[in-house]
Amino acid sequence: MVDLDSEVPPLPPRYRFRDLLLGDQGWQNDDRVQVEFYVNENTFKERLKLFFIKNQRSSLRIRLFNFSLKLLSCMLYIVRVLLDQPSDGDGWSHILWVQRSLPLWGLQVTVALISLFETILLSYLSYKGNIWEQILRIPFILEMINTVPFIITIFWPPIRNLFVPVFLNCWLAKHALENMINDLHRAIQRTQSAMFNQVLILISTLLCLIFTCICGIQHLERAGNHLSLFDSLYFCIVTFSTVGFGDVTPKIWPSKLLVVIMICVALVVLPIQFEQLAYLWMERQKSGGNYSRHRAQTEKHVVLCVSSLKIDLLMDFLNEFYAHPRLQDYYVVILCPTEMDVQVRRVLQIPMWSQRVIYLQGSALKDQDLLRAKMDDAEACFILSSRCEVDRTAADHQTILRAWAVKDFAPNCPLYVQILKPENKFHVKFADHVVCEEEFKYAMLALNCICPATSTLITLLVHTSRGQEGQQSPEQWQKMYGRCSGNEVYHIKMEDSIFFAEYEGKSFTYASFHAHKKFGVCLTGVRREDNKNILLNPGPRYIMNTTDTCFYIHVTKEENSAFKQQEQLEKLRKHKSTYHGPSRLPVHSIIASMGTVAIDLQDTSCHSSSGPTLTLPSEGPPSGRRPSIGPVLELADNASTQPCDLLSDQSEDETNPDDDECSEGKEYAKGYPPNSPYIGSSPTFCHLLQEKVQFCCLRLDKGCQHNYFEDAKAYGFKNKIIIVAAETAGNGLYNFIVPLRAYYRPKKELNPIILLLDNPPDMHFLDAICWFPMVYYMVGCIDNLDDLLKCGVTFAANMVVVDKESTMSAEEDYMADAKTIVNVQTLFRLFSSLSIITELTHPANMRFMQFRAKDCYSLALSKLEKKERERGSNLAFMFRLPFAAGRVFSISMLDTLLYQSFVKDYMISITRLLLGLDTTPGSGFLCSMKITEDDLWIRTYGRLYQKLCSSTGDIPIGIYRTECQKLTTSESQISISVEEWEDTKETKEQTTNRNNHRNSTSSDQSEHPLLRRKSMQWARRLSRKVPRHSNKTERISQQRMTLCRRSERQELAELVKNRMKHLGLSTIGYDEMNDHQNTLSYILINPSPDTRLELSDIVYLIRPDPLSYVPANASSRKNSFCNATGQESKDETQL
């Protein structure tokens, strides 16, 4: 170390800080060399060039001075013309000589000297070795013509009155103006100036032509008509406008020649300028121009950033965004890197959108484009991913970069980001609102298996609607379904609410029941003032506070509601006799117009038995059990609730000693999954295995050293299985498993899950799912019958078909679903009793699900959809039977969830809680129960509300109803005749009356619905076209048609059975004739309290968190999470 220190010489004492800055001149013997950089710029010429040319600001000042000098010379010429008084004499002398006063001559000479000096200096600074290039330039020649004669007159006074064409300085002024504008744009770094420059050049060129012609004609006509400047102006305007009155004309040939030259120049120069202007205008239309700073500061706007803008995406955004009244004055600025689509351009030309939507072609990664969109002044920025990309991960990466760029440019702008893959979500965690597509998609598909049509329920809740859909339809179910679809989630502070203010200090269930009974609103959640977490149905132990924020489901928000007392309603009901009787609806579900609802303030006291009341049944039953409904307590009784042990399974019923805990004889535990497949997944308390399963045991179709099973049948599952057909085992598939294994699902009701994957999963995914009970995978394809049979499709509860990423992009957009639709149609024909849940890319393709070409009822629904779309409905597809029944959905329908978050910032949180993606302590969860024959004594939905609130604390939010179609003109019934239909009409009506309990709002049985009228009309037209035959011939024809139909079914059945036998599978479970084509299902969200319950209705419930407390009668109460399989067991909730 000493040697090393000795090698470094110490600094001399006089080497100070001043020497570091100024250099030490005393070190003459130092061997260091001082190097000076940019020596060539230190010369006098370079400094002048830097000042006059290179520096934008100084150059701008020089050019502005030059421009002013040229304008001054032109003004001096006009003054000289006005003061000039030509005398009589030789005509040509008037052209060569003019009258110029001494002061005017002095000013013109001064301007000429300055101009000549500046021109020579700039030519010298711009000299690059070729002097002729500088001399032969047109601006230099014009400068010499206008300045040298004045300089000569200084030394030769006799020619002081020589004519000098100073008016040509207008062209030099035009040239200086162009250079000045270019320097100005360089100085302020404005790039979008081509259009402005071209317009300026066109206007200046036109003005220079007119000014040159005016001055030239006026001067030449000094030898002729002695025209004034105004007469010359008049002549030029008349000539250039091609009017040509002829009252003023040139007399001598030089002026005529000048007119000819100027016209030729105008015919050549102006079209070129107009062509360039038109080209720039078209380019500007493509790029969209700018959003002005003044408008951004005075008007409110939001920015929509997308990779490519499709017409469906645009219309979904605009319809949902502008559905809210307070957003009508907002502007939407679209920032997209691609050129505007033809359909998008056509839509944006509609007056309704052209004044509010501005399209800018640009990239969110460029600050200049973000500045054009005025992102820093925007109210919000929506960044959407392109789900039609083949590489969805690359699409997410683009979205992430856009989000980062916007956050860097405008840190205070609220961000609404849509991401596709869940593993990329944590990159945009800083955004105000994030929607991960695959998270929501798989969670919704999972809940569809245990709560039927959850996807339809969520879709209707997140779409803005006034409940006017289907109100002009003759079908009663469409009226009810459309009216209830107008229910949405709203919020209000309790102290400001008329709905809930009177329930301060009461329990949550008490407030929810009485608010629904009195106002028809469904109170579903609450949030404390000091807590950001939303609690869905916190239970009867939660006490309402005035500072709480209440979340409720209703057709409109309370602020848009008008309240009428009971006395006024009695008068109103007299004028609405249509709604009297058992099908009468409350006024709050009838009078709905322009977002304002008249709320029925019902009396909470008991009414007569003739009305739909919630009075308790009378005591003293005549025979058997006489059930009753207890009152909903204002405050929860402490004796009825007790703490819950987190690790105990108190949500389960007591099982018989001989019942196994699980199908494989393994004990389950409750806890958080130890391995998560991606960063950012919400921890969920789940049913887990004590020990993880070996990876080899997760493979369903291949045996290993631990088991020898090779198909689903061999496992002997007690519950029906759920099959998920997907292309790859992405991280989003993890969110399909978690809701089905949540801790609040009874263990004995857990369905085995089989993943049918096109590609083998990776080890990371298997490590995440190996802790869940009864989860298996199999490599196969949905279009392979053997793979379907091996995974147990014949005894599956649900078949979930996930849209494949590789088929999401196609040359024709709507063809992206072609393969999925055909595969599902094949499944529908082979296994007609199978419950298939399908995801599509485009909602418009839902009409092809379970397609029957000759079904008149489906054709009638298609016409209804077109009518609803013409009326401006955002939910025109809602009446399609597969969507109404929850058999199909498109994730693009959930885009409105992100759009609604701009107005309702709680919608994403509530949706995540409903789907089980987030679990908040004390918050309830979504489940369902089935109405059995033992439950029909409750009669109405309002009494069911009271029963649930008083006993279990559950909050019902809707009904899933299944009805039988009275007559389905399907392919198997195509040969029916009018006479046969009339003979069987009464029999079918009687059978329908015996088997179905009609709703209180259903139509009378004597009325013919739309289906019957369509079938009658179709049959009559068919009978007119076909000649009459004998009854025997008709019978033979019908038998042949039925035989052909049965032969087709038998052929399919034989095909399936032969493959099952070839694979060594039993054919007992295959029922080829079980056809459910004659039923329709739909959802009633928050129906009226007097809606009658029907057999097999499935009620959506928000059940309190079982970890917070358990009711004392939990041991006797039987929980039922009704599966979509429709199986009826003794484990259902008994009311």
Short mmCIF file of C-alpha atoms in Angstrom, two decimals, residues 681-1058:
data_model
loop_
_atom_site.label_atom_id
_atom_site.label_comp_id
_atom_site.label_asym_id
_atom_site.label_seq_id
_atom_site.Cartn_x
_atom_site.Cartn_y
_atom_site.Cartn_z
CA SER A 681 -53.80 -12.67 -7.64
CA SER A 682 -56.09 -12.01 -4.70
CA PRO A 683 -55.71 -14.59 -1.90
CA THR A 684 -58.90 -16.63 -1.44
CA PHE A 685 -59.72 -19.00 1.41
CA CYS A 686 -60.27 -22.37 -0.31
CA HIS A 687 -60.75 -26.08 0.17
CA LEU A 688 -57.30 -27.64 -0.15
CA LEU A 689 -55.73 -31.05 0.15
CA GLN A 690 -53.60 -31.97 3.11
CA GLU A 691 -50.83 -32.92 0.71
CA LYS A 692 -50.40 -31.88 -2.86
CA VAL A 693 -51.11 -34.34 -5.64
CA GLN A 694 -48.26 -35.64 -7.74
CA PHE A 695 -48.17 -34.21 -11.23
CA CYS A 696 -48.62 -37.63 -12.77
CA CYS A 697 -51.91 -38.09 -10.87
CA LEU A 698 -53.31 -34.88 -12.34
CA ARG A 699 -53.37 -36.47 -15.80
CA LEU A 700 -56.84 -37.94 -16.24
CA ASP A 701 -56.41 -40.16 -19.27
CA LYS A 702 -53.11 -41.81 -18.29
CA GLY A 703 -52.50 -44.06 -15.34
CA CYS A 704 -49.44 -43.85 -13.14
CA GLN A 705 -47.91 -45.74 -10.24
CA HIS A 706 -50.40 -44.14 -7.86
CA ASN A 707 -53.61 -44.99 -9.74
CA TYR A 708 -54.57 -46.86 -12.86
CA PHE A 709 -57.59 -44.85 -14.00
CA GLU A 710 -57.62 -43.77 -17.64
CA ASP A 711 -61.02 -42.13 -18.02
CA ALA A 712 -63.42 -40.07 -15.94
CA LYS A 713 -65.88 -42.91 -15.45
CA ALA A 714 -63.29 -45.05 -13.69
CA TYR A 715 -62.82 -42.48 -10.94
CA GLY A 716 -66.38 -42.97 -9.72
CA PHE A 717 -67.09 -39.35 -8.93
CA LYS A 718 -70.17 -38.82 -6.75
CA ASN A 719 -70.98 -35.42 -8.23
CA LYS A 720 -71.25 -34.57 -11.87
CA ILE A 721 -68.12 -33.16 -13.43
CA ILE A 722 -67.38 -29.78 -14.98
CA ILE A 723 -65.36 -29.87 -18.20
CA VAL A 724 -63.41 -26.84 -19.41
CA ALA A 725 -62.24 -26.94 -23.02
CA ALA A 726 -59.42 -24.46 -23.56
CA GLU A 727 -56.47 -24.08 -25.89
CA THR A 728 -53.79 -23.58 -23.27
CA ALA A 729 -53.61 -23.65 -19.49
CA GLY A 730 -53.11 -19.95 -19.05
CA ASN A 731 -52.84 -18.25 -15.70
CA GLY A 732 -56.39 -17.01 -16.06
CA LEU A 733 -57.64 -20.59 -15.82
CA TYR A 734 -56.57 -20.49 -12.18
CA ASN A 735 -59.46 -18.09 -11.58
CA PHE A 736 -61.87 -20.73 -12.86
CA ILE A 737 -60.80 -23.19 -10.18
CA VAL A 738 -60.67 -20.83 -7.18
CA PRO A 739 -64.40 -19.83 -7.10
CA LEU A 740 -65.39 -23.50 -7.37
CA ARG A 741 -63.14 -24.42 -4.42
CA ALA A 742 -63.91 -21.41 -2.19
CA TYR A 743 -64.28 -22.13 1.51
CA TYR A 744 -68.00 -21.33 1.56
CA ARG A 745 -68.80 -24.10 -0.96
CA PRO A 746 -69.95 -27.28 0.86
CA LYS A 747 -67.42 -30.06 0.47
CA LYS A 748 -69.97 -32.63 -0.56
CA GLU A 749 -71.18 -30.36 -3.37
CA LEU A 750 -67.77 -29.83 -4.94
CA ASN A 751 -67.81 -30.84 -8.58
CA PRO A 752 -64.76 -32.49 -10.14
CA ILE A 753 -63.07 -30.20 -12.65
CA ILE A 754 -61.49 -31.60 -15.80
CA LEU A 755 -59.42 -29.33 -18.03
CA LEU A 756 -59.51 -30.44 -21.67
CA LEU A 757 -56.47 -28.70 -23.13
CA ASP A 758 -55.17 -28.59 -26.67
CA ASN A 759 -51.60 -28.13 -25.41
CA PRO A 760 -49.98 -29.69 -22.33
CA PRO A 761 -49.76 -27.36 -19.32
CA ASP A 762 -46.43 -26.21 -17.95
CA MET A 763 -45.04 -27.25 -14.58
CA HIS A 764 -45.68 -23.83 -13.06
CA PHE A 765 -49.42 -24.15 -13.66
CA LEU A 766 -49.54 -27.73 -12.37
CA ASP A 767 -47.74 -26.64 -9.23
CA ALA A 768 -50.51 -24.09 -8.62
CA ILE A 769 -53.46 -26.50 -9.07
CA CYS A 770 -52.04 -29.61 -7.40
CA TRP A 771 -53.32 -28.45 -3.99
CA PHE A 772 -56.97 -28.29 -5.07
CA PRO A 773 -59.14 -31.41 -4.66
CA MET A 774 -60.57 -33.19 -7.70
CA VAL A 775 -58.87 -31.10 -10.38
CA TYR A 776 -57.51 -32.97 -13.40
CA TYR A 777 -56.38 -32.21 -16.89
CA MET A 778 -56.36 -34.07 -20.17
CA VAL A 779 -54.68 -33.24 -23.46
CA GLY A 780 -57.29 -33.37 -26.17
CA CYS A 781 -59.48 -31.37 -28.47
CA ILE A 782 -63.14 -30.52 -28.38
CA ASP A 783 -63.69 -31.66 -31.95
CA ASN A 784 -62.40 -35.18 -31.14
CA LEU A 785 -65.22 -37.46 -29.99
CA ASP A 786 -62.89 -39.91 -28.27
CA ASP A 787 -61.36 -37.16 -26.14
CA LEU A 788 -64.81 -35.94 -25.15
CA LEU A 789 -65.92 -39.41 -24.12
CA LYS A 790 -62.77 -40.07 -22.11
CA CYS A 791 -63.17 -36.90 -20.10
CA GLY A 792 -66.73 -37.89 -19.18
CA VAL A 793 -68.92 -35.70 -21.34
CA THR A 794 -71.84 -38.15 -21.02
CA PHE A 795 -72.28 -37.50 -17.31
CA ALA A 796 -70.98 -33.91 -17.10
CA ALA A 797 -72.94 -31.19 -15.37
CA ASN A 798 -71.50 -28.44 -17.55
CA MET A 799 -69.29 -28.18 -20.58
CA VAL A 800 -67.45 -24.84 -20.71
CA VAL A 801 -66.01 -23.94 -24.10
CA VAL A 802 -63.45 -21.14 -23.92
CA ASP A 803 -62.69 -19.12 -27.03
CA LYS A 804 -59.30 -20.05 -28.44
CA GLU A 805 -56.66 -17.38 -28.80
CA SER A 806 -55.42 -18.74 -32.11
CA THR A 807 -58.84 -18.21 -33.72
CA MET A 808 -59.58 -14.75 -32.33
CA SER A 809 -58.16 -13.04 -35.40
CA ALA A 810 -59.44 -13.68 -38.91
CA GLU A 811 -59.44 -11.90 -42.24
CA GLU A 812 -63.14 -11.31 -41.74
CA ASP A 813 -63.61 -10.17 -38.15
CA TYR A 814 -66.82 -11.98 -37.39
CA MET A 815 -65.41 -15.27 -38.70
CA ALA A 816 -63.15 -15.51 -35.65
CA ASP A 817 -65.86 -17.54 -33.87
CA ALA A 818 -66.57 -19.89 -36.76
CA LYS A 819 -64.69 -22.90 -35.40
CA THR A 820 -66.04 -22.52 -31.88
CA ILE A 821 -69.63 -22.17 -33.09
CA VAL A 822 -69.47 -25.24 -35.31
CA ASN A 823 -67.84 -27.34 -32.59
CA VAL A 824 -70.48 -26.33 -30.06
CA GLN A 825 -73.23 -27.06 -32.58
CA THR A 826 -71.76 -30.54 -33.02
CA LEU A 827 -71.78 -31.05 -29.25
CA PHE A 828 -75.37 -29.83 -29.14
CA ARG A 829 -76.40 -32.39 -31.74
CA LEU A 830 -74.46 -35.28 -30.19
CA PHE A 831 -75.27 -34.56 -26.54
CA SER A 832 -78.53 -32.61 -26.52
CA SER A 833 -78.95 -32.89 -22.74
CA LEU A 834 -75.51 -31.43 -22.04
CA SER A 835 -75.40 -27.92 -20.54
CA ILE A 836 -72.89 -26.06 -22.73
CA ILE A 837 -71.53 -22.64 -21.76
CA THR A 838 -69.68 -20.94 -24.60
CA GLU A 839 -67.51 -17.86 -24.85
CA LEU A 840 -67.46 -15.97 -28.14
CA THR A 841 -65.34 -13.10 -29.40
CA HIS A 842 -68.14 -11.14 -31.04
CA PRO A 843 -71.57 -10.74 -29.38
CA ALA A 844 -73.24 -10.58 -32.79
CA ASN A 845 -72.44 -14.27 -33.32
CA MET A 846 -74.64 -15.36 -30.42
CA ARG A 847 -77.49 -15.84 -32.85
CA PHE A 848 -75.72 -18.88 -34.27
CA MET A 849 -75.60 -20.77 -30.97
CA GLN A 850 -77.83 -23.87 -31.05
CA PHE A 851 -78.93 -22.71 -34.48
CA ARG A 852 -82.15 -24.09 -35.94
CA ALA A 853 -82.78 -22.76 -39.41
CA LYS A 854 -86.50 -23.58 -39.56
CA ASP A 855 -87.48 -22.52 -36.07
CA CYS A 856 -90.09 -19.79 -36.43
CA TYR A 857 -89.68 -18.71 -32.83
CA SER A 858 -85.97 -18.02 -33.36
CA LEU A 859 -86.84 -16.03 -36.48
CA ALA A 860 -89.34 -13.99 -34.46
CA LEU A 861 -86.64 -13.26 -31.87
CA SER A 862 -84.33 -12.17 -34.67
CA LYS A 863 -86.92 -9.63 -35.84
CA LEU A 864 -87.37 -8.44 -32.28
CA GLU A 865 -83.63 -7.89 -31.97
CA LYS A 866 -83.61 -5.78 -35.13
CA LYS A 867 -86.48 -3.66 -33.83
CA GLU A 868 -84.78 -3.08 -30.50
CA ARG A 869 -81.58 -2.06 -32.27
CA GLU A 870 -83.54 0.42 -34.40
CA ARG A 871 -84.98 1.91 -31.21
CA GLY A 872 -81.44 2.56 -30.01
CA SER A 873 -81.17 -0.18 -27.41
CA ASN A 874 -77.70 -1.08 -26.14
CA LEU A 875 -78.95 -4.57 -25.24
CA ALA A 876 -80.59 -5.65 -28.48
CA PHE A 877 -79.02 -9.11 -28.18
CA MET A 878 -80.56 -9.77 -24.75
CA PHE A 879 -83.61 -11.62 -26.13
CA ARG A 880 -81.55 -14.29 -27.84
CA LEU A 881 -82.44 -17.49 -25.98
CA PRO A 882 -78.85 -18.71 -25.44
CA PHE A 883 -77.84 -15.39 -23.90
CA ALA A 884 -80.97 -15.06 -21.78
CA ALA A 885 -80.37 -18.58 -20.46
CA GLY A 886 -76.70 -17.86 -19.73
CA ARG A 887 -75.42 -20.39 -22.25
CA VAL A 888 -73.25 -17.93 -24.15
CA PHE A 889 -71.50 -14.66 -23.51
CA SER A 890 -68.75 -12.51 -24.94
CA ILE A 891 -66.09 -10.89 -22.82
CA SER A 892 -66.41 -7.77 -24.96
CA MET A 893 -69.78 -7.19 -23.32
CA LEU A 894 -67.87 -6.48 -20.11
CA ASP A 895 -66.03 -3.56 -21.70
CA THR A 896 -68.85 -1.41 -20.39
CA LEU A 897 -67.66 -2.24 -16.88
CA LEU A 898 -64.57 -0.12 -17.47
CA TYR A 899 -66.58 2.65 -19.11
CA GLN A 900 -69.09 2.76 -16.24
CA SER A 901 -66.25 3.12 -13.74
CA PHE A 902 -65.79 6.71 -14.91
CA VAL A 903 -69.16 7.55 -13.34
CA LYS A 904 -69.44 4.68 -10.85
CA ASP A 905 -65.96 4.12 -9.49
CA TYR A 906 -67.21 1.23 -7.34
CA MET A 907 -68.50 -1.00 -10.15
CA ILE A 908 -65.26 -2.93 -10.65
CA SER A 909 -64.96 -3.63 -6.91
CA ILE A 910 -68.56 -4.82 -6.64
CA THR A 911 -68.22 -7.04 -9.71
CA ARG A 912 -65.02 -8.60 -8.37
CA LEU A 913 -66.76 -9.34 -5.06
CA LEU A 914 -69.73 -10.91 -6.84
CA LEU A 915 -67.47 -13.11 -8.95
CA GLY A 916 -65.29 -14.12 -6.01
CA LEU A 917 -62.13 -12.53 -7.44
CA ASP A 918 -61.73 -10.47 -4.27
CA THR A 919 -62.61 -11.48 -0.74
CA THR A 920 -63.10 -8.78 1.87
CA PRO A 921 -63.54 -9.80 5.53
CA GLY A 922 -67.19 -9.37 6.41
CA SER A 923 -68.38 -9.24 2.79
CA GLY A 924 -70.83 -11.79 1.44
CA PHE A 925 -70.68 -13.89 -1.70
CA LEU A 926 -72.95 -14.78 -4.58
CA CYS A 927 -74.79 -18.11 -4.50
CA SER A 928 -78.18 -19.50 -5.46
CA MET A 929 -81.02 -21.64 -4.19
CA LYS A 930 -83.76 -23.56 -5.96
CA ILE A 931 -87.46 -23.24 -5.23
CA THR A 932 -88.99 -26.66 -4.57
CA GLU A 933 -92.58 -27.73 -4.02
CA ASP A 934 -92.06 -27.40 -0.27
CA ASP A 935 -91.17 -23.72 -0.77
CA LEU A 936 -94.18 -22.66 -2.86
CA TRP A 937 -96.16 -21.76 0.27
CA ILE A 938 -94.09 -18.56 0.38
CA ARG A 939 -95.92 -17.54 -2.81
CA THR A 940 -94.24 -14.19 -3.63
CA TYR A 941 -90.77 -12.80 -4.02
CA GLY A 942 -91.39 -10.23 -1.28
CA ARG A 943 -92.30 -12.93 1.25
CA LEU A 944 -89.21 -14.86 0.21
CA TYR A 945 -87.19 -11.70 0.84
CA GLN A 946 -88.63 -11.52 4.35
CA LYS A 947 -88.08 -15.22 5.01
CA LEU A 948 -84.42 -15.07 4.00
CA CYS A 949 -83.68 -11.85 5.90
CA SER A 950 -85.35 -13.14 9.07
CA SER A 951 -83.78 -16.60 9.06
CA THR A 952 -80.46 -16.83 7.22
CA GLY A 953 -79.61 -13.19 6.57
CA ASP A 954 -79.41 -13.78 2.80
CA ILE A 955 -80.30 -10.96 0.39
CA PRO A 956 -82.01 -12.06 -2.86
CA ILE A 957 -81.18 -9.99 -5.92
CA GLY A 958 -82.96 -11.82 -8.75
CA ILE A 959 -84.63 -14.91 -10.15
CA TYR A 960 -83.51 -17.31 -12.87
CA ARG A 961 -86.73 -18.68 -14.38
CA THR A 962 -87.21 -21.54 -16.81
CA GLU A 963 -90.43 -21.92 -18.77
CA CYS A 964 -91.67 -24.42 -21.32
CA GLN A 965 -92.28 -23.18 -24.81
CA LYS A 966 -95.88 -23.90 -25.67
CA LEU A 967 -95.10 -24.73 -29.28
CA THR A 968 -91.70 -24.94 -30.88
CA THR A 969 -91.72 -25.17 -34.63
CA SER A 970 -88.47 -27.04 -34.80
CA GLU A 971 -87.15 -29.23 -37.53
CA SER A 972 -88.81 -32.30 -36.00
CA GLN A 973 -92.24 -30.65 -36.25
CA ILE A 974 -91.95 -29.17 -39.68
CA SER A 975 -94.68 -31.36 -41.15
CA ILE A 976 -97.42 -30.32 -38.73
CA SER A 977 -100.63 -29.08 -40.34
CA VAL A 978 -103.21 -26.59 -39.26
CA GLU A 979 -105.84 -29.19 -38.48
CA GLU A 980 -103.48 -31.26 -36.31
CA TRP A 981 -102.37 -28.15 -34.45
CA GLU A 982 -105.96 -27.16 -33.72
CA ASP A 983 -106.74 -30.68 -32.48
CA THR A 984 -103.83 -30.76 -30.09
CA LYS A 985 -104.05 -27.13 -28.94
CA GLU A 986 -106.46 -27.75 -26.07
CA THR A 987 -104.56 -30.81 -24.86
CA LYS A 988 -101.26 -28.95 -24.81
CA GLU A 989 -102.79 -25.99 -23.00
CA GLN A 990 -104.24 -28.27 -20.33
CA THR A 991 -100.92 -30.01 -19.88
CA THR A 992 -99.17 -26.67 -19.63
CA ASN A 993 -101.65 -25.43 -17.03
CA ARG A 994 -101.10 -28.50 -14.90
CA ASN A 995 -97.31 -28.44 -15.02
CA ASN A 996 -96.53 -24.75 -14.82
CA HIS A 997 -97.19 -22.20 -12.07
CA ARG A 998 -97.60 -18.94 -13.92
CA ASN A 999 -96.14 -15.66 -12.68
CA SER A 1000 -98.43 -12.95 -11.38
CA THR A 1001 -97.45 -10.86 -14.37
CA SER A 1002 -97.89 -13.60 -16.96
CA SER A 1003 -100.42 -13.25 -19.73
CA ASP A 1004 -103.77 -14.99 -19.72
CA GLN A 1005 -103.81 -18.51 -21.13
CA SER A 1006 -106.48 -17.59 -23.63
CA GLU A 1007 -104.19 -15.07 -25.29
CA HIS A 1008 -102.09 -16.37 -28.16
CA PRO A 1009 -98.43 -15.37 -27.80
CA LEU A 1010 -96.30 -14.34 -30.72
CA LEU A 1011 -95.07 -17.89 -31.19
CA ARG A 1012 -98.53 -19.27 -31.83
CA ARG A 1013 -99.46 -16.54 -34.29
CA LYS A 1014 -96.24 -17.03 -36.21
CA SER A 1015 -96.73 -20.78 -36.32
CA MET A 1016 -100.34 -20.42 -37.50
CA GLN A 1017 -99.40 -17.99 -40.23
CA TRP A 1018 -96.54 -20.19 -41.36
CA ALA A 1019 -98.70 -23.28 -41.39
CA ARG A 1020 -101.49 -21.55 -43.35
CA ARG A 1021 -99.04 -20.34 -45.99
CA LEU A 1022 -97.66 -23.84 -46.22
CA SER A 1023 -101.13 -25.30 -46.60
CA ARG A 1024 -101.98 -22.86 -49.42
CA LYS A 1025 -98.89 -23.78 -51.39
CA VAL A 1026 -99.26 -27.57 -50.99
CA PRO A 1027 -102.35 -29.15 -52.61
CA ARG A 1028 -104.82 -30.96 -50.40
CA HIS A 1029 -104.26 -34.68 -50.01
CA SER A 1030 -106.18 -37.33 -48.23
CA ASN A 1031 -105.67 -37.93 -44.53
CA LYS A 1032 -103.85 -41.14 -45.31
CA THR A 1033 -101.35 -39.34 -47.54
CA GLU A 1034 -100.75 -36.71 -44.88
CA ARG A 1035 -100.22 -39.40 -42.27
CA ILE A 1036 -97.71 -41.21 -44.46
CA SER A 1037 -95.84 -37.97 -45.18
CA GLN A 1038 -95.67 -37.18 -41.49
CA GLN A 1039 -94.45 -40.65 -40.65
CA ARG A 1040 -91.73 -40.39 -43.27
CA MET A 1041 -90.59 -37.05 -41.90
CA THR A 1042 -90.59 -38.39 -38.35
CA LEU A 1043 -88.70 -41.47 -39.51
CA CYS A 1044 -86.06 -39.33 -41.19
CA ARG A 1045 -85.75 -37.27 -38.06
CA ARG A 1046 -85.47 -40.26 -35.80
CA SER A 1047 -83.06 -41.90 -38.17
CA GLU A 1048 -80.75 -38.92 -37.89
CA ARG A 1049 -80.87 -39.03 -34.11
CA GLN A 1050 -80.42 -42.76 -34.02
CA GLU A 1051 -77.47 -42.46 -36.36
CA LEU A 1052 -75.80 -39.96 -34.05
CA ALA A 1053 -76.60 -42.10 -31.04
CA GLU A 1054 -75.16 -45.20 -32.65
CA LEU A 1055 -72.02 -43.29 -33.55
CA VAL A 1056 -71.51 -42.19 -29.95
CA LYS A 1057 -72.28 -45.61 -28.51
CA ASN A 1058 -69.93 -47.39 -30.90
#
